[in-house]
Every structure is written in structure tokens, then in C-alpha cells.
Coordinates of C-alpha atoms in Angstrom, one line a residue:
Chain A
M959 CA 14.5 128.1 123.4
N960 CA 17.0 129.6 121.3
I961 CA 19.7 127.1 122.3
S962 CA 17.5 124.6 122.7
R963 CA 16.3 124.7 118.9
R964 CA 20.0 125.1 117.8
L965 CA 20.7 121.9 119.8
S966 CA 17.7 119.6 118.3
A967 CA 18.9 121.6 114.8
V968 CA 22.3 120.1 115.0
L969 CA 21.0 116.8 116.7
L970 CA 18.7 116.4 113.4
A971 CA 21.5 117.4 110.9
G972 CA 23.8 114.4 112.5
T973 CA 20.9 111.9 112.3
V974 CA 20.3 112.8 108.9
A975 CA 23.8 112.7 107.4
L976 CA 24.1 109.1 109.7
S977 CA 21.0 107.8 107.9
A978 CA 22.3 109.2 104.1
S979 CA 25.7 107.8 104.7
T980 CA 24.5 104.2 106.0
A981 CA 22.2 104.5 102.9
A982 CA 24.7 105.0 100.5
F983 CA 27.3 102.8 101.8
A984 CA 24.4 99.5 101.6
Q985 CA 24.2 100.1 97.8
T986 CA 27.4 99.8 96.3
T987 CA 30.1 99.4 98.2
L988 CA 32.5 96.4 99.0
L989 CA 34.1 96.2 102.2
N990 CA 37.4 94.5 102.3
V991 CA 39.0 94.0 105.6
S992 CA 42.7 93.0 105.0
Y993 CA 46.0 92.3 106.9
D994 CA 48.7 95.4 107.3
P995 CA 50.9 95.2 104.3
T996 CA 48.6 94.6 101.9
R997 CA 47.4 98.5 101.6
E998 CA 49.1 99.5 98.5
L999 CA 48.4 96.4 96.7
Y1000 CA 44.8 96.7 97.5
K1001 CA 44.9 100.3 96.4
T1002 CA 45.8 99.4 93.2
I1003 CA 43.4 96.0 92.7
N1004 CA 40.5 97.9 94.2
E1005 CA 40.7 100.6 91.3
A1006 CA 41.7 98.1 88.7
F1007 CA 38.7 95.9 89.7
A1008 CA 36.1 98.9 89.9
A1009 CA 37.3 100.0 86.0
D1010 CA 36.6 96.2 85.1
W1011 CA 33.2 95.8 86.8
K1012 CA 32.2 98.9 85.6
A1013 CA 33.0 97.9 82.3
K1014 CA 31.6 94.7 82.4
T1015 CA 28.5 95.3 84.1
G1016 CA 28.0 99.6 84.0
Q1017 CA 27.6 99.2 87.7
A1018 CA 29.9 101.6 89.5
I1019 CA 31.1 100.4 92.7
T1020 CA 33.0 101.9 95.8
I1021 CA 35.7 99.4 97.7
R1022 CA 36.5 100.0 101.0
A1023 CA 39.3 98.7 102.8
S1024 CA 40.5 98.4 106.4
H1025 CA 43.8 97.3 107.3
G1026 CA 45.3 96.0 110.2
G1027 CA 47.3 93.3 112.0
S1028 CA 45.6 90.3 110.7
G1029 CA 44.4 88.7 114.1
G1030 CA 43.1 91.9 115.3
Q1031 CA 41.0 92.2 111.8
A1032 CA 39.8 88.7 112.5
R1033 CA 38.9 89.6 115.8
A1034 CA 36.7 93.1 114.8
V1035 CA 35.1 91.0 112.0
I1036 CA 34.1 88.4 114.4
D1037 CA 32.9 91.7 116.6
G1038 CA 30.7 92.7 113.9
L1039 CA 33.0 94.6 111.4
K1040 CA 30.9 94.1 108.0
A1041 CA 33.2 92.6 105.9
D1042 CA 32.3 91.3 102.4
V1043 CA 35.1 89.4 101.9
V1044 CA 38.2 89.2 104.0
T1045 CA 42.1 88.8 102.8
L1046 CA 44.2 87.7 105.7
A1047 CA 47.8 86.9 105.9
L1048 CA 46.9 83.1 107.3
A1049 CA 44.0 80.4 107.4
P1050 CA 43.8 80.3 111.1
D1051 CA 42.3 83.6 111.3
I1052 CA 39.5 83.0 108.6
D1053 CA 38.7 79.7 110.4
A1054 CA 38.7 81.6 113.5
I1055 CA 35.9 84.0 112.0
A1056 CA 34.1 80.6 110.5
K1057 CA 33.8 78.7 113.8
Q1058 CA 33.0 82.0 116.0
T1059 CA 30.1 83.6 113.4
N1060 CA 28.7 81.2 110.9
K1061 CA 28.9 83.6 108.6
I1062 CA 31.9 81.7 106.6
P1063 CA 31.6 77.8 105.7
A1064 CA 33.8 75.5 107.3
D1065 CA 35.2 74.7 104.0
W1066 CA 35.9 78.1 102.8
Q1067 CA 39.3 77.4 101.6
K1068 CA 38.0 74.7 98.8
R1069 CA 35.9 77.2 97.2
L1070 CA 38.9 79.2 95.2
P1071 CA 42.3 77.7 93.6
N1072 CA 45.4 77.1 95.4
N1073 CA 43.8 76.8 98.8
S1074 CA 42.0 80.2 98.0
S1075 CA 45.5 81.9 98.1
P1076 CA 45.6 84.1 94.8
Y1077 CA 49.4 85.3 95.7
L1078 CA 52.2 84.2 97.7
S1079 CA 55.1 85.5 99.5
T1080 CA 58.1 84.7 102.0
I1081 CA 59.9 85.9 104.7
V1082 CA 63.7 87.6 104.4
L1083 CA 65.7 89.6 106.2
L1084 CA 66.0 93.3 105.6
V1085 CA 69.3 94.8 107.0
K1086 CA 71.1 98.3 107.1
K1087 CA 73.2 98.9 104.3
G1088 CA 76.7 97.6 104.2
N1089 CA 75.2 94.8 106.8
P1090 CA 77.3 96.3 109.3
K1091 CA 76.3 92.6 111.9
S1092 CA 77.2 90.7 108.7
I1093 CA 74.1 88.9 109.2
K1094 CA 73.5 85.9 106.1
D1095 CA 71.1 83.6 107.6
W1096 CA 68.8 82.5 110.6
D1097 CA 71.9 81.6 112.7
D1098 CA 73.0 85.2 113.1
L1099 CA 69.8 86.6 114.7
V1100 CA 70.6 84.8 117.5
K1101 CA 74.1 85.9 118.2
P1102 CA 74.5 88.4 121.5
G1103 CA 74.0 92.1 120.4
V1104 CA 72.0 91.5 117.4
G1105 CA 68.8 93.8 117.4
V1106 CA 65.9 91.6 116.0
V1107 CA 62.8 93.8 115.0
T1108 CA 59.3 91.4 114.7
P1109 CA 56.3 91.7 115.4
N1110 CA 53.9 89.6 117.5
P1111 CA 52.7 86.1 116.8
K1112 CA 49.8 86.5 118.5
T1113 CA 48.7 89.4 116.8
S1114 CA 50.3 89.6 113.7
G1115 CA 49.6 87.1 111.1
G1116 CA 53.1 87.7 109.2
A1117 CA 54.8 87.4 112.5
R1118 CA 53.6 84.0 112.8
W1119 CA 54.9 83.0 109.4
N1120 CA 58.4 84.8 110.9
Y1121 CA 58.4 82.2 113.6
L1122 CA 57.7 79.5 111.3
A1123 CA 60.5 80.0 109.0
A1124 CA 63.0 80.6 112.1
W1125 CA 61.7 77.5 113.5
G1126 CA 61.6 75.2 110.5
F1127 CA 65.5 76.3 109.7
A1128 CA 66.5 75.6 113.6
L1129 CA 64.8 72.2 113.6
Q1130 CA 66.6 71.4 110.2
K1131 CA 69.7 72.5 111.6
F1132 CA 69.3 70.5 115.0
N1133 CA 68.4 67.1 113.2
G1134 CA 64.8 67.7 114.4
D1135 CA 66.0 68.0 118.0
E1136 CA 63.6 70.3 119.6
A1137 CA 64.7 70.9 122.9
K1138 CA 67.3 72.8 121.0
T1139 CA 65.0 74.4 118.6
L1140 CA 63.3 75.9 121.5
D1141 CA 66.6 76.8 122.7
F1142 CA 67.1 78.8 119.6
M1143 CA 63.8 80.2 119.6
R1144 CA 64.3 81.7 123.0
A1145 CA 67.6 83.1 122.0
L1146 CA 66.5 84.5 118.8
F1147 CA 63.1 86.5 120.8
K1148 CA 66.0 87.4 123.4
N1149 CA 67.3 89.7 120.9
A1150 CA 63.8 91.0 120.1
P1151 CA 62.9 94.0 122.3
V1152 CA 59.6 95.4 120.5
L1153 CA 57.0 93.0 119.2
D1154 CA 55.0 95.4 117.2
T1155 CA 50.8 94.3 116.9
G1156 CA 51.2 94.0 113.0
A1157 CA 53.8 93.8 110.0
R1158 CA 53.8 97.2 109.4
G1159 CA 54.5 98.8 112.8
S1160 CA 57.5 96.5 112.7
T1161 CA 58.7 97.7 109.1
L1162 CA 58.1 101.2 110.5
T1163 CA 59.9 100.7 113.8
F1164 CA 62.7 99.0 112.0
A1165 CA 63.0 101.6 108.9
Q1166 CA 61.8 104.8 110.2
R1167 CA 62.9 104.8 113.7
G1168 CA 65.9 102.9 113.1
I1169 CA 65.4 100.4 115.9
G1170 CA 67.4 97.4 115.6
D1171 CA 69.9 95.5 113.3
V1172 CA 67.6 93.4 111.2
L1173 CA 63.6 93.2 110.0
I1174 CA 62.2 89.9 109.8
A1175 CA 59.3 90.2 107.3
W1176 CA 57.3 89.7 104.5
E1177 CA 59.5 89.5 101.3
N1178 CA 56.8 92.0 99.6
E1179 CA 57.1 94.2 102.5
A1180 CA 60.8 94.0 102.5
F1181 CA 61.0 95.1 98.8
L1182 CA 58.8 98.3 99.4
A1183 CA 60.7 99.5 102.6
F1184 CA 63.9 99.1 100.0
E1185 CA 62.0 101.1 97.5
E1186 CA 60.2 103.9 99.8
F1187 CA 63.2 104.3 102.1
G1188 CA 65.8 104.2 99.5
H1189 CA 68.3 101.7 98.1
D1190 CA 71.1 103.3 100.1
K1191 CA 69.6 102.9 103.1
F1192 CA 69.0 99.3 103.5
E1193 CA 69.6 95.5 101.8
I1194 CA 67.9 92.6 101.5
V1195 CA 69.1 89.1 102.7
V1196 CA 67.7 86.2 101.3
P1197 CA 68.4 83.3 103.9
S1198 CA 69.1 79.7 102.9
L1199 CA 65.6 78.5 103.9
S1200 CA 61.8 79.8 104.5
V1201 CA 58.4 79.3 104.4
L1202 CA 55.9 79.6 101.5
A1203 CA 53.4 82.4 102.9
E1204 CA 49.8 81.5 101.3
P1205 CA 48.0 84.6 102.8
P1206 CA 44.3 83.4 101.7
V1207 CA 41.0 85.2 100.8
T1208 CA 37.6 84.4 101.1
L1209 CA 33.8 85.6 101.1
V1210 CA 32.4 86.4 104.1
D1211 CA 28.9 85.1 103.3
G1212 CA 26.7 86.2 105.8
N1213 CA 27.6 90.0 105.8
A1214 CA 27.8 89.7 102.0
D1215 CA 24.3 88.3 101.6
A1216 CA 22.8 90.9 104.3
N1217 CA 24.7 94.0 102.2
G1218 CA 23.2 91.8 99.0
A1219 CA 26.9 92.0 97.6
R1220 CA 27.6 88.4 96.9
K1221 CA 27.8 88.4 93.2
V1222 CA 30.1 91.3 92.7
A1223 CA 32.3 90.0 96.1
E1224 CA 32.6 86.7 94.5
A1225 CA 33.5 88.6 91.2
Y1226 CA 36.5 90.9 92.9
L1227 CA 38.1 87.4 94.4
Q1228 CA 38.0 85.6 91.2
Y1229 CA 39.2 88.6 89.9
L1230 CA 42.4 88.2 91.9
Y1231 CA 43.3 85.1 90.2
T1232 CA 42.9 87.2 86.5
P1233 CA 46.0 87.6 84.1
A1234 CA 45.4 91.6 85.1
A1235 CA 45.5 90.9 88.5
Q1236 CA 48.4 88.7 88.8
K1237 CA 50.7 91.4 86.9
I1238 CA 49.4 93.9 89.7
I1239 CA 50.2 91.4 92.7
A1240 CA 53.9 90.9 91.0
K1241 CA 54.6 94.8 90.5
N1242 CA 53.6 94.7 94.4
Y1243 CA 56.1 92.4 95.1
Y1244 CA 54.0 89.6 95.9
R1245 CA 54.7 86.2 94.3
P1246 CA 52.4 85.9 91.5
L1247 CA 50.5 82.4 91.1
D1248 CA 50.8 82.9 87.1
P1249 CA 54.2 84.4 86.6
A1250 CA 53.6 83.9 82.8
A1251 CA 50.7 86.8 83.2
A1252 CA 53.2 89.0 85.2
D1253 CA 56.0 91.4 83.8
P1254 CA 59.2 89.2 83.5
A1255 CA 61.0 92.3 85.3
D1256 CA 58.7 92.0 88.1
V1257 CA 59.3 87.8 88.4
K1258 CA 62.9 88.4 88.2
R1259 CA 62.9 90.7 91.5
F1260 CA 62.3 87.4 93.1
P1261 CA 65.0 85.3 94.6
T1262 CA 65.0 81.3 94.2
L1263 CA 65.3 79.6 97.8
K1264 CA 64.5 76.7 99.3
L1265 CA 60.7 77.1 101.1
L1266 CA 59.0 75.0 103.5
K1267 CA 55.5 74.2 103.2
I1268 CA 52.6 74.6 105.7
D1269 CA 51.1 71.6 104.9
A1270 CA 53.8 69.4 103.6
D1271 CA 56.5 70.3 106.1
F1272 CA 54.3 71.3 109.1
G1273 CA 51.4 69.3 108.9
G1274 CA 48.6 71.7 108.1
W1275 CA 48.2 75.1 109.5
P1276 CA 45.2 73.7 112.2
A1277 CA 48.1 71.2 114.0
T1278 CA 50.6 74.2 113.5
H1279 CA 48.6 76.3 115.3
A1280 CA 47.4 74.2 118.1
K1281 CA 51.4 73.6 118.8
H1282 CA 53.1 76.9 118.3
F1283 CA 50.3 79.9 118.9
V1284 CA 47.7 78.9 121.2
D1285 CA 48.1 79.4 124.5
G1286 CA 50.9 77.7 126.1
G1287 CA 52.3 76.8 122.6
T1288 CA 55.9 76.7 121.9
F1289 CA 55.6 80.7 121.6
D1290 CA 54.5 80.9 125.1
K1291 CA 57.3 79.0 126.3
I1292 CA 60.0 80.7 124.7
Y1293 CA 59.0 84.4 125.3
T1294 CA 58.3 86.2 128.5
P1295 CA 58.0 89.8 127.8
G1296 CA 60.8 91.9 129.0
K1297 CA 63.1 89.9 129.4
Chain B
M1309 CA 81.8 149.2 167.5
P1310 CA 80.9 145.6 167.8
E1311 CA 77.2 147.0 167.6
S1312 CA 77.4 148.4 164.4
V1313 CA 79.2 145.5 162.8
V1314 CA 76.3 143.5 164.0
H1315 CA 74.0 146.1 162.3
R1316 CA 75.7 146.0 159.2
E1317 CA 76.2 142.4 158.1
P1318 CA 72.4 141.6 157.9
V1319 CA 71.8 144.3 155.4
H1320 CA 74.6 142.8 153.3
R1321 CA 73.0 139.6 153.7
D1322 CA 69.8 140.9 152.5
R1323 CA 71.2 142.0 149.4
D1324 CA 73.1 138.8 149.1
V1325 CA 69.5 136.9 149.6
A1326 CA 68.2 139.0 147.5
R1327 CA 70.5 138.6 144.6
E1328 CA 70.9 135.0 145.3
S1329 CA 67.1 134.7 144.7
R1330 CA 67.1 137.0 141.6
R1331 CA 69.4 134.6 140.5
I1332 CA 67.5 131.3 141.1
E1333 CA 64.6 133.3 139.7
R1334 CA 66.1 133.5 136.4
V1335 CA 67.9 130.2 136.4
L1336 CA 64.2 128.7 137.1
I1337 CA 62.5 130.6 134.5
G1338 CA 65.3 129.6 132.1
V1339 CA 64.9 126.3 132.9
A1340 CA 61.1 126.2 132.5
I1341 CA 61.3 127.6 129.1
F1342 CA 63.6 125.6 127.7
I1343 CA 61.9 122.6 129.0
L1344 CA 58.7 124.0 127.6
A1345 CA 60.5 124.6 124.3
L1346 CA 62.1 121.0 124.0
F1347 CA 58.8 119.3 124.9
F1348 CA 56.5 121.3 123.6
F1349 CA 57.3 123.8 121.1
A1350 CA 59.7 121.7 119.2
P1351 CA 57.1 118.9 118.7
L1352 CA 54.9 121.1 117.7
A1353 CA 57.1 123.0 115.1
A1354 CA 58.1 119.6 113.5
V1355 CA 54.9 119.0 112.8
F1356 CA 54.2 122.1 110.5
Y1357 CA 57.7 121.6 109.3
E1358 CA 57.0 118.2 108.1
A1359 CA 53.7 119.4 106.8
F1360 CA 54.9 121.7 104.6
R1361 CA 58.3 120.0 103.8
K1362 CA 57.3 118.9 100.4
G1363 CA 55.2 122.2 99.6
V1364 CA 52.0 123.6 99.3
P1365 CA 50.8 122.0 96.9
A1366 CA 51.5 118.9 98.6
F1367 CA 50.1 119.6 101.6
W1368 CA 46.8 120.7 99.8
K1369 CA 46.9 117.4 98.0
A1370 CA 47.0 115.4 101.2
I1371 CA 43.9 117.7 102.8
A1372 CA 41.7 117.8 99.4
D1373 CA 42.4 113.9 99.1
D1374 CA 38.7 112.1 99.7
D1375 CA 39.8 110.3 102.6
T1376 CA 41.1 112.7 104.7
L1377 CA 37.8 114.6 103.7
S1378 CA 35.6 112.0 105.0
A1379 CA 37.9 111.7 108.1
I1380 CA 37.4 115.8 108.6
R1381 CA 33.3 115.2 108.3
L1382 CA 33.4 112.5 110.3
T1383 CA 35.3 114.2 113.1
L1384 CA 33.2 117.4 112.8
L1385 CA 30.0 115.0 113.0
V1386 CA 31.1 113.4 116.2
A1387 CA 31.9 116.5 118.1
A1388 CA 28.4 117.6 116.8
I1389 CA 27.0 114.9 118.3
A1390 CA 28.9 114.5 121.3
V1391 CA 29.9 118.2 122.7
P1392 CA 26.1 119.3 122.9
I1393 CA 24.9 116.0 124.9
N1394 CA 27.4 116.8 127.1
T1395 CA 27.0 120.0 127.5
I1396 CA 23.4 119.3 128.7
F1397 CA 24.3 116.7 130.7
G1398 CA 27.0 118.8 132.4
V1399 CA 24.8 121.5 133.1
A1400 CA 22.4 119.2 134.2
A1401 CA 24.7 117.1 136.5
A1402 CA 26.3 120.4 137.9
W1403 CA 22.9 122.0 139.0
A1404 CA 22.0 118.8 140.7
I1405 CA 25.2 118.6 142.6
A1406 CA 25.5 122.2 143.5
R1407 CA 22.0 122.9 144.5
F1408 CA 20.6 120.0 145.8
D1409 CA 21.7 117.5 148.4
F1410 CA 20.8 113.8 148.0
P1411 CA 21.7 110.3 148.8
L1412 CA 24.8 109.3 146.8
K1413 CA 25.5 112.6 145.7
S1414 CA 29.5 111.6 146.2
F1415 CA 28.8 108.5 144.2
L1416 CA 27.5 110.7 141.4
V1417 CA 30.3 113.0 141.7
T1418 CA 33.2 110.4 141.6
L1419 CA 31.3 108.9 138.7
I1420 CA 31.6 111.7 136.5
D1421 CA 35.2 111.4 136.9
L1422 CA 35.1 108.1 135.6
P1423 CA 36.3 108.5 132.1
F1424 CA 38.8 110.6 133.3
S1425 CA 40.4 107.3 135.4
V1426 CA 39.7 104.8 133.2
S1427 CA 41.9 104.4 130.0
P1428 CA 40.0 105.1 126.7
V1429 CA 40.9 101.6 125.0
V1430 CA 38.9 100.0 128.3
A1431 CA 36.2 102.2 127.4
G1432 CA 36.3 101.4 123.6
L1433 CA 36.6 97.6 124.4
S1434 CA 33.6 97.9 126.6
Y1435 CA 31.6 99.1 123.9
V1436 CA 32.7 96.2 121.9
V1437 CA 31.8 93.7 124.5
L1438 CA 28.1 95.5 124.8
F1439 CA 27.5 96.2 121.5
G1440 CA 29.8 93.7 119.4
S1441 CA 28.1 91.2 117.2
R1442 CA 28.9 88.4 120.0
G1443 CA 28.1 91.2 122.9
Y1444 CA 25.1 91.5 124.9
F1445 CA 23.0 93.9 123.1
G1446 CA 24.7 93.4 119.7
P1447 CA 22.5 90.7 118.5
W1448 CA 19.3 93.0 119.4
F1449 CA 20.7 95.8 117.4
A1450 CA 21.6 93.7 114.3
A1451 CA 18.2 92.2 114.2
H1452 CA 17.0 95.8 114.1
D1453 CA 19.5 96.6 111.5
I1454 CA 21.2 99.6 113.8
P1455 CA 24.7 99.4 113.7
V1456 CA 26.8 100.2 116.6
V1457 CA 30.1 99.3 116.8
F1458 CA 32.3 99.8 113.3
A1459 CA 29.7 102.5 112.4
L1460 CA 29.0 106.2 113.4
P1461 CA 27.1 105.4 116.5
G1462 CA 29.7 103.3 117.8
I1463 CA 32.3 106.2 117.4
A1464 CA 30.2 108.8 118.8
L1465 CA 29.2 106.5 122.0
A1466 CA 32.8 106.1 122.7
T1467 CA 33.7 109.7 122.3
T1468 CA 30.9 110.7 124.6
F1469 CA 32.1 108.4 127.0
V1470 CA 35.7 109.8 126.7
T1471 CA 34.5 113.6 127.3
F1472 CA 32.0 113.3 129.3
P1473 CA 33.5 114.8 132.6
F1474 CA 34.9 118.5 130.9
V1475 CA 31.6 120.3 131.2
A1476 CA 30.3 119.0 134.1
R1477 CA 33.8 119.1 135.9
E1478 CA 34.2 123.0 135.2
L1479 CA 30.6 124.2 136.3
I1480 CA 30.5 122.2 139.5
P1481 CA 32.8 124.3 141.8
L1482 CA 31.7 127.6 140.0
M1483 CA 27.8 126.9 140.7
Q1484 CA 28.8 125.8 144.2
Q1485 CA 30.7 128.7 144.5
Q1486 CA 28.0 131.2 143.4
G1487 CA 25.5 129.8 145.8
V1488 CA 21.6 130.1 145.1
D1489 CA 21.2 133.5 146.3
D1490 CA 20.8 135.1 142.7
E1491 CA 18.3 132.1 141.4
E1492 CA 15.9 132.2 144.7
A1493 CA 16.0 136.0 144.2
A1494 CA 14.6 135.5 140.7
L1495 CA 12.2 132.6 141.9
T1496 CA 10.6 135.0 144.7
L1497 CA 9.8 137.7 141.9
G1498 CA 7.6 135.6 140.1
A1499 CA 9.9 133.9 137.5
S1500 CA 9.3 130.6 136.2
P1501 CA 12.2 128.1 136.8
W1502 CA 12.8 127.7 132.8
R1503 CA 13.1 131.7 132.8
M1504 CA 15.0 131.7 135.7
F1505 CA 17.7 129.5 134.7
L1506 CA 17.9 131.5 131.3
T1507 CA 18.1 134.6 132.2
V1508 CA 19.9 134.3 136.1
T1509 CA 21.6 130.6 136.0
L1510 CA 23.1 130.9 132.3
P1511 CA 24.4 134.0 132.5
N1512 CA 26.1 133.7 135.8
I1513 CA 27.9 130.5 134.2
K1514 CA 28.5 131.6 130.7
W1515 CA 32.1 131.4 130.3
G1516 CA 32.8 128.5 132.9
L1517 CA 30.4 126.8 130.3
L1518 CA 32.0 127.9 127.4
Y1519 CA 35.4 126.9 128.5
G1520 CA 34.1 123.3 129.4
V1521 CA 32.5 122.8 126.2
L1522 CA 35.6 124.6 124.3
L1523 CA 38.1 121.4 126.6
C1524 CA 35.1 118.9 125.8
N1525 CA 35.5 119.6 121.9
A1526 CA 39.3 119.5 121.8
R1527 CA 39.4 116.1 123.3
A1528 CA 36.3 115.0 121.1
M1529 CA 38.4 115.8 118.0
G1530 CA 41.4 114.4 119.1
E1531 CA 40.4 111.5 120.7
F1532 CA 42.2 108.3 119.6
G1533 CA 42.5 105.1 121.8
A1534 CA 38.9 104.5 122.4
V1535 CA 37.5 105.7 118.6
A1536 CA 39.8 103.5 117.6
V1537 CA 38.9 99.8 119.0
V1538 CA 35.4 100.9 117.8
S1539 CA 36.0 102.3 114.3
G1540 CA 37.0 99.4 112.4
R1541 CA 39.5 101.7 110.2
I1542 CA 37.2 101.4 107.3
R1543 CA 38.8 104.2 104.9
G1544 CA 36.8 106.6 103.8
V1545 CA 33.9 105.6 106.3
T1546 CA 34.9 105.3 109.8
N1547 CA 38.4 106.9 110.0
T1548 CA 38.1 109.8 112.3
L1549 CA 40.9 112.5 112.2
P1550 CA 43.3 111.2 114.4
L1551 CA 43.3 107.6 113.2
H1552 CA 43.3 108.9 109.7
V1553 CA 46.9 110.3 110.6
E1554 CA 48.2 107.1 111.6
V1555 CA 46.9 105.3 108.5
L1556 CA 48.9 107.7 106.3
Y1557 CA 52.0 107.0 108.3
G1558 CA 51.4 103.6 108.2
G1559 CA 51.3 103.8 104.3
F1560 CA 54.6 105.4 104.3
D1561 CA 53.1 108.8 103.5
L1562 CA 54.8 111.0 105.9
A1563 CA 53.8 114.4 104.2
G1564 CA 50.5 113.3 104.1
A1565 CA 50.7 111.9 107.8
F1566 CA 51.8 115.4 109.3
A1567 CA 49.7 117.4 106.6
V1568 CA 46.4 116.3 108.5
A1569 CA 47.9 116.1 111.6
S1570 CA 48.9 120.0 111.3
L1571 CA 45.1 120.3 111.1
L1572 CA 44.9 118.8 114.7
A1573 CA 47.9 121.3 115.7
I1574 CA 45.9 123.7 114.2
L1575 CA 42.8 123.0 116.0
A1576 CA 44.9 123.0 119.5
L1577 CA 46.2 126.5 118.6
V1578 CA 42.8 127.7 118.2
T1579 CA 41.5 126.0 121.7
L1580 CA 44.5 127.5 123.2
V1581 CA 44.2 131.1 121.9
I1582 CA 40.4 131.4 122.7
K1583 CA 41.4 129.6 126.2
T1584 CA 43.8 132.1 127.3
A1585 CA 41.4 134.9 126.1
L1586 CA 38.5 133.5 127.9
E1587 CA 40.7 133.4 131.0
W1588 CA 42.4 136.8 130.6
R1589 CA 39.1 138.6 130.4
H1590 CA 36.8 136.4 132.6
A1591 CA 39.5 135.4 135.3
E1592 CA 37.2 136.2 138.5
E1593 CA 34.6 133.9 137.1
L1594 CA 37.0 131.3 136.5
A1595 CA 39.2 131.4 139.1
V1596 CA 37.3 128.8 141.0
K1597 CA 38.1 126.3 138.5
R1598 CA 42.3 126.5 139.1
R1599 CA 41.5 124.8 142.5
H1600 CA 40.6 121.5 140.8

């Protein structure tokens, strides 16, 4: 008797706590499902937006965040993670959600300025202080004995930008000869012994565990590691050519409507384009759309380099994705795990 | 004279063997302690060293953080759901298996062990396939507004699955060995089955039961793989303690990660102390399970 009464008390307590937490969750919170390296950026943005929203509407709001490899995060939203907004590393991941759930309209990318990308970035190289392997450009990554750290393009959005940057360089170097470009990529990935699932995992592999000689990384991630681990440990190498990375954001209409949060979710995304947010964006090492709004000292940190564009130089994401990253694409051709 | 030589030699050899075996014993103990120190004590010490490296205030700041407190609450809540369910199930299953013969009994025993043999990630993924919004039952739950995966029920389900065998595995050999004599005596003397269970069966198995519950609880709070798949990692909502450690580590917050990790390490140490105390005081009752 005693035992069963105690057990039912525990179960009851659990149920009450559960219903209380879901009720609280439904009213005042917004869930932003994002990719790996944006943790620090959105921590600051969320605080700033919550204060701004409170000042304008008087409504207090809690913004929740979930971070992980961009592809895996998209997968979770498809499987039912109730994101009100998604802020992922590249458009195909949001396209996948739109296609498989009908929670996002197919033309989502036209809803916000600049193809729904409120901030930009590029791909650079991070090496150990003093650059012991004298790595200056993408060529140096295919040399024997150079350990390359990059995440897995199958799960990580950043890794796909990394892949395209190297691909674009090789294609230019070999004057458009695709067979030679494939060989170049094969040699590059032969030098990459570990492929983490997300960009942050790779940063930790390189910076914390000291594996490899060069990290191919988001510019923002390279700067962050540079600041976190100390200027005396690493240096950033800017390659001769890279890609203009455009990480997109969008409302997950189906979830936001069910959550009754469409209005605040839309405001949240629009806030990203305001001067206040652009300033935070530049401070967190992302390239702002509107450099005039940012602190000039922050803008000065970004090096000028030749950047390939996904639409103009690669023929847009759908074609690029189909060519390189689907099963049987160029990545599957050049990469054999464990070799 | 040759006799005495023959006689003396074995005595010498015996002493040599004794000395030799003592030396081997010492070397072996030394190696064992060295390996234990290297693989168990050193990591544990490193966890606490890193946790307090930036001082006690930094430690408390990491623990008192809202997201950490939420992870602690969620972890305790999940254990409070999974452990009672598995305790009830474990006692029922052990009783059924130890006391009765029925078809497919050995199949049931094998089934209880399934969570031990299947990878936790597979367990988590199978729940996503079943209860995800594109899964078999997911749409029904979504239509009735019952969250399963990426919410508490999914995390509790995955944890319950992974910790399923602990109680049953402890009790089955114990109850089999104890036999049915005491219980039959109680029934013959007119006790109701429920009274027999409370006054005869339960006291007989209590230490084994406590031991199983303890292990079940330790695993429930420490589970990572299965929970990682069904959690969605929403900070402050669906992050359990082990997931929160990873989140902090990924956020370059090494001190915070180790502060939270030290909570889990303390849990492990407490479990270990209680476990040792149980084994020491109730060695006989628990001895059966050592064969397994």
C-alpha cells in the first residue's frame, strides 16, 4: 500500500510538472533551430530582441535555441522538432524541410531581403601559430603529410561551403578540367582523417585536441577560435579564392501558427536586418549586410578576397546540391571512408 | 646420501615457488592498481580538477546557470519516471520468470536483455521512426496535441528502454535461488497473495531490489546516446545533464562543462559507495548475481 501510494505520488508529480512545463512553453516562447557555430551570435541576438520586443509590445518572451550540424537540425525539424524559425547554414537544408513537411512554402527564400540571408560569411583556413607547414592557399592542403580538419559534407552545412570553396579553386586552377579537379579533391580528403558531424566539432578537434595542421572553417568560427584559444596559438590564413557563404533564415509557418507565435517569429527574423542586429552580427565575426550599421573596427577585421557566388558561379543551390552532395554525387566519388 | 639430497631439493623448490608466486602476486597487484589509476582514477581526478580550476565561484556560477538548473530538473524528472516504471516491471518480470513455467519463457528472458545488446542510438532512432511526425504513430499523437519526441515523453521513453533490464536482471537469479518454500508456507498459513508479496517476497529480495534500482537510476541519469537522438537539444527545455555537458563543451565553456560533469561524477561516486556498502553488508543475498 505504502509503496504503491508513494509510486503514484511520484508519477502524479511527474505528470503535473510535464503539463505545467508544456503550458508555459506554449505561451511565451520562440524556438530557433540553428546550425553549429551560431551559438554565441544568437545568444546575444536573443537577449537584444527580447528587450526590443518587450519595449515595443510590453510582452515578455523567452527565446530557446537548439544547435547542431545544419543537416541534422533540418532532419530533426522534419521529424517533428517544433522550430518556429530555422536559421541554417545553407538553403538546401531549408528546402528539405519545405519539401518534406509542407510547413514552409516552396518560395520561402523570396520572403526576406538578400535571399533571406541576413548575414554573410566565407571560408578561411586556420593554422597553428607560425604556420609550421607554411600553408598559404588551397594548393597546400593536398600536399602529402598535411593533416586537414573539416566536417562531413553529408551532415554539416559549413562542410559543404568548405567543399565548394576548394572545388571552385581547383576548377579555376585547372582551367575547368573536372577530372583534375576531382583528383585534387580526392587528394584533399585523403589528408582529412576525421570528419566531424558539425563545424563546432571540427573546431574542437583542431583547436582543443590538437589534431591536424589546418582547419577549413567558417570565417566567423576561425575568428572565434582565434579569440577563445589565444592569439599565440593560431593564425588565420586567407586563401586567394573562397566562397560567399549565405546562411538563410525563415519562418516555419506550420509550427509558428500552431504555437500562436507567427507575429513574434516574423518580427524576430526582420529584427536580424535592423542596424542594431547588424552591429551584433559584425561583432560576432559574421559579415553584415549593412556594414554602415556596424562598428568600423569590427568591419575592418574582415579581409578582402575574391569570393565565388553560389548563384552566379555554381548555378544555384539546387543544381550544386544535386551535382556534389546527393548520394552518388562528386563527394561520394572522391571520398572513401577510412582510406 | 642420495636420498637426503633428493629429499632436500623439493623443499627448496617449494620455497622458491612460494617466493616466486608472491613476487608475481605483487607485480600483478601493482599492474592492476596502475591500470586502475590510469584509466579510472586519473579521468575522475581530471574532471574535478578542471571543474574547480577557475575557482569555486566559477563552479557555482556554472551550476546556478538557468540552463544547468533546468538540465538538473529534467534529469531528475526523467529518472523519477523511468526508475519506478522499471522497478515495477522488473519485479513483475522476475516473479513471472522465477516462479512460473510458461511457453516462450526463454524468449522473454532474451527480450529483457535486448536493451543491453542494442546500441542506444538505435533505440533513440527507433523512437523517432515510431513517434516522429513522419513516423508510424507520430501523426496520431500530433493530431491529439501530445508531444512525444523532442519533448519529455520521448526522453523518458528512451531512458526507460535503455534502463529496462537492470532491476529484472538483478532479481531473476536471486528469486530463482530462493525458491518458493517461504511463499508457499505463507499461502498455506492463509495469507493473501498481496500480503504474501509484501511480508515474505519483498523482504527476501529487498537488497537485490535496491541494488538493481541503484544501477537503474545511475544509468537513467547518465544516458547520452538514446536521449541525444530524441531530445532536440533545446537549451533549458530538453537538455539533460549529459547533453548539457556536451553543449557547454561545444560552446568553449570548458570550466562549465566540467562543473556539470562533476555533478554526474559525484552521482557515480555516491552510487559506488552505496553499492559497496550493500555488497559488504548483504554479501550473501547479493552473491547469486555475481555469477551473471
